[in-house]
GROMACS .gro file of C-alpha atoms in nm:
model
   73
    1UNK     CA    1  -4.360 -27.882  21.901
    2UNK     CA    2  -4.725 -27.822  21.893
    3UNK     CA    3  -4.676 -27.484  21.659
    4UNK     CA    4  -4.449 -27.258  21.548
    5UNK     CA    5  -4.604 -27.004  21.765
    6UNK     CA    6  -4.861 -26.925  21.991
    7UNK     CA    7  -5.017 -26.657  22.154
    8UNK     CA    8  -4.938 -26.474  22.479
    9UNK     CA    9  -5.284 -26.509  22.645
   10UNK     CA   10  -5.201 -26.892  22.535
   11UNK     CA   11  -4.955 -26.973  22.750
   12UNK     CA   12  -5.061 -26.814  23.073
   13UNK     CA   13  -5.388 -27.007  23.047
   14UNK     CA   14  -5.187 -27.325  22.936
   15UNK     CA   15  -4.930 -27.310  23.217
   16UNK     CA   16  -5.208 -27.227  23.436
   17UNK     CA   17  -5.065 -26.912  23.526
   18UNK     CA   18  -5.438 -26.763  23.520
   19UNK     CA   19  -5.722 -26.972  23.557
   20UNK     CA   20  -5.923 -26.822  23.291
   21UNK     CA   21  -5.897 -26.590  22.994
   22UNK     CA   22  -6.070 -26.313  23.117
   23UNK     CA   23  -5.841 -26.317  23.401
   24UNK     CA   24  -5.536 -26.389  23.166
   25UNK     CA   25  -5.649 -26.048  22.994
   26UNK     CA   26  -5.689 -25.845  23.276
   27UNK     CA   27  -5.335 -25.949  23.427
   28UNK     CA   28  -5.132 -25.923  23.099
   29UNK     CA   29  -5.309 -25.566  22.977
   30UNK     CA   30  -5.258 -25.443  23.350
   31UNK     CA   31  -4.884 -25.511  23.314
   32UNK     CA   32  -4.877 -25.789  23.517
   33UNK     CA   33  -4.698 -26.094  23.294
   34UNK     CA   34  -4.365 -26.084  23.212
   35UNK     CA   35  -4.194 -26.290  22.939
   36UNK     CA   36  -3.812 -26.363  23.024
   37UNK     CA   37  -3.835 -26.040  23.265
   38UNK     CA   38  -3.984 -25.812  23.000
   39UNK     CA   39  -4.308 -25.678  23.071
   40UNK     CA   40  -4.574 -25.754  22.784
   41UNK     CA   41  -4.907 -25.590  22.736
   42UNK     CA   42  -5.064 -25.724  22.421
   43UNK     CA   43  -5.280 -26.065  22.483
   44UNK     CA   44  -5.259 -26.133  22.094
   45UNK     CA   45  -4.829 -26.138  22.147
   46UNK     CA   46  -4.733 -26.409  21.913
   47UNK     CA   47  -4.458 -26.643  22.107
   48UNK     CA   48  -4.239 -26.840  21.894
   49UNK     CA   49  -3.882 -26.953  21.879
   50UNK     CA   50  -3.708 -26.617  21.920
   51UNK     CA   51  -3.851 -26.573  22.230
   52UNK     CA   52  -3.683 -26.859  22.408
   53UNK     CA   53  -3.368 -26.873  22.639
   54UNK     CA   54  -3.091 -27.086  22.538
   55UNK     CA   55  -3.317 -27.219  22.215
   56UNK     CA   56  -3.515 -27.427  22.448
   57UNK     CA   57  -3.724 -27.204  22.756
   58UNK     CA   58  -3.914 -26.943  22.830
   59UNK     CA   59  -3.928 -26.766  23.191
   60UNK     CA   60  -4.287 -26.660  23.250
   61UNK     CA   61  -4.402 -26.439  23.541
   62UNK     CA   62  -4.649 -26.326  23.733
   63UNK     CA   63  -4.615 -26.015  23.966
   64UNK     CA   64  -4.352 -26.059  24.171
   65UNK     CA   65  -4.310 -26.406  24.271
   66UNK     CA   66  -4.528 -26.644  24.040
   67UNK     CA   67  -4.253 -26.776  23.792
   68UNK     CA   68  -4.271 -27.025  23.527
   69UNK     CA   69  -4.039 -27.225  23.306
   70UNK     CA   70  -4.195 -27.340  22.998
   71UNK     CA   71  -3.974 -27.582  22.808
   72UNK     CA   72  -4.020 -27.648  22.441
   73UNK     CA   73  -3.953 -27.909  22.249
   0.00000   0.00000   0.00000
């Protein structure tokens, strides 16, 4: 585990979900990324360890059909 948390604007540049940050801000203050099928709006979203599925993943997405599993450990 890197840290205990991270932010939201983060992990979509991380996972390579957006290719940079301005476009990582534009999609997630547009409504566009959803964490674990929950739409978030705030880039500075602090993910940590009660954000995960089953203790372990996190289910981002883009729009409609760009998903992602992140898997901590």
């Amino acid at each position: 585990n890197q840290a205990d948390s991270f932010t939201l604007l983060d992990l979509v540049i991380e996972t390579k979900l957006c290719q940079s940050k301005s476009r990582g801000r534009t999609d997630i203050e547009s409504g566009a990324i959803y964490i674990n099928d929950q739409r978030h709006t705030d880039i500075s979203l602090q993910i940590n360890s009660m954000d995960t599925l089953f203790n372990k993943y996190i289910l981002l997405r883009k729009g409609k059909k760009n998903y992602h599993l992140v898997i901590l450990v």
